[in-house]
Amino acid sequence: MSDLGHERLVDRLLAHLERHSDDERLREMASGIRQGNASAAESLRASYYADALYPGLDGFAGWYQQLSESERAAHADQCRKVLDDLNEADTADRR
């Protein structure tokens, strides 16, 4: 994925958190990163934000561990398709 594609994907994920998270800390973190007030790495080093992310990451890890190898492969293929689509859109935007 191009750098622009990566940036767009991260921005979309942060925008989703900013608008839809039930946790005010995550909305604040996403907003701060999108506005350039802090980097994602800086935000994740702050226990205030890391503590807010932990329940979701823990839930994801539990879900992922229960998947069969074929289910994991199917999800990975879906992810690659989304990333490829974003990369193609970025390439088209640069033309």
CSV table of C-alpha atoms in Angstrom, one decimal:
chain,number,residue,atom,x,y,z
A,1,MET,CA,0.0,0.0,0.0
A,2,SER,CA,1.2,3.5,-0.8
A,3,ASP,CA,2.0,5.9,2.0
A,4,LEU,CA,-1.0,7.9,0.9
A,5,GLY,CA,-3.2,4.8,1.0
A,6,HIS,CA,-1.9,4.0,4.5
A,7,GLU,CA,-2.6,7.6,5.6
A,8,ARG,CA,-6.1,7.5,4.2
A,9,LEU,CA,-6.9,4.2,5.9
A,10,VAL,CA,-5.6,5.4,9.2
A,11,ASP,CA,-7.6,8.6,8.9
A,12,ARG,CA,-10.8,6.7,8.1
A,13,LEU,CA,-10.3,4.5,11.2
A,14,LEU,CA,-9.6,7.5,13.4
A,15,ALA,CA,-12.6,9.4,12.0
A,16,HIS,CA,-14.8,6.4,12.8
A,17,LEU,CA,-13.4,6.3,16.4
A,18,GLU,CA,-13.9,10.0,16.7
A,19,ARG,CA,-17.5,9.9,15.7
A,20,HIS,CA,-18.7,6.5,17.0
A,21,SER,CA,-16.7,5.4,20.0
A,22,ASP,CA,-18.6,5.0,23.2
A,23,ASP,CA,-15.5,6.0,25.1
A,24,GLU,CA,-14.8,9.8,25.4
A,25,ARG,CA,-11.1,9.0,25.7
A,26,LEU,CA,-11.0,7.3,22.4
A,27,ARG,CA,-12.9,10.1,20.7
A,28,GLU,CA,-10.5,12.6,22.2
A,29,MET,CA,-7.4,10.5,21.2
A,30,ALA,CA,-8.6,10.1,17.6
A,31,SER,CA,-9.4,13.8,17.3
A,32,GLY,CA,-6.0,14.8,18.7
A,33,ILE,CA,-4.2,12.5,16.2
A,34,ARG,CA,-6.3,13.7,13.3
A,35,GLN,CA,-5.6,17.4,14.2
A,36,GLY,CA,-1.9,16.8,14.5
A,37,ASN,CA,-1.7,17.5,18.3
A,38,ALA,CA,-0.1,14.1,18.9
A,39,SER,CA,1.1,11.1,17.0
A,40,ALA,CA,-0.5,7.7,17.3
A,41,ALA,CA,2.6,6.4,19.0
A,42,GLU,CA,2.6,9.2,21.6
A,43,SER,CA,-1.1,8.6,22.3
A,44,LEU,CA,-0.6,4.9,22.8
A,45,ARG,CA,2.2,5.5,25.3
A,46,ALA,CA,-0.2,7.4,27.5
A,47,SER,CA,-1.9,5.0,29.9
A,48,TYR,CA,-5.0,7.2,29.8
A,49,TYR,CA,-5.6,6.2,26.1
A,50,ALA,CA,-4.0,2.7,26.3
A,51,ASP,CA,-6.4,1.8,29.1
A,52,ALA,CA,-9.3,2.9,26.9
A,53,LEU,CA,-8.1,0.7,24.0
A,54,TYR,CA,-7.5,-2.4,26.1
A,55,PRO,CA,-11.0,-3.8,26.3
A,56,GLY,CA,-11.5,-3.7,22.6
A,57,LEU,CA,-8.1,-5.2,21.8
A,58,ASP,CA,-8.6,-7.9,24.4
A,59,GLY,CA,-12.0,-8.7,22.8
A,60,PHE,CA,-10.5,-8.8,19.4
A,61,ALA,CA,-7.7,-11.1,20.6
A,62,GLY,CA,-10.2,-13.5,22.1
A,63,TRP,CA,-12.3,-13.5,19.0
A,64,TYR,CA,-9.3,-14.1,16.7
A,65,GLN,CA,-7.9,-16.9,18.8
A,66,GLN,CA,-11.2,-18.8,18.4
A,67,LEU,CA,-11.1,-18.6,14.6
A,68,SER,CA,-10.0,-21.7,12.6
A,69,GLU,CA,-7.1,-21.3,10.2
A,70,SER,CA,-9.5,-21.2,7.3
A,71,GLU,CA,-11.5,-18.5,8.9
A,72,ARG,CA,-8.4,-16.5,9.7
A,73,ALA,CA,-7.3,-16.9,6.0
A,74,ALA,CA,-10.7,-15.7,4.8
A,75,HIS,CA,-10.5,-12.6,7.0
A,76,ALA,CA,-7.0,-11.9,5.9
A,77,ASP,CA,-8.1,-12.2,2.2
A,78,GLN,CA,-10.9,-9.8,2.9
A,79,CYS,CA,-8.5,-7.3,4.5
A,80,ARG,CA,-6.1,-7.6,1.5
A,81,LYS,CA,-8.9,-6.9,-0.9
A,82,VAL,CA,-9.9,-3.7,1.0
A,83,LEU,CA,-6.3,-2.6,1.1
A,84,ASP,CA,-5.9,-3.3,-2.6
A,85,ASP,CA,-9.1,-1.4,-3.4
A,86,LEU,CA,-7.8,1.6,-1.4
A,87,ASN,CA,-4.4,1.4,-3.1
A,88,GLU,CA,-6.1,1.4,-6.5
A,89,ALA,CA,-8.2,4.4,-5.6
A,90,ASP,CA,-5.0,6.2,-4.5
A,91,THR,CA,-3.3,5.4,-7.7
A,92,ALA,CA,-6.3,6.6,-9.7
A,93,ASP,CA,-6.4,9.9,-7.6
A,94,ARG,CA,-2.8,10.6,-8.5
A,95,ARG,CA,-3.4,10.4,-12.3
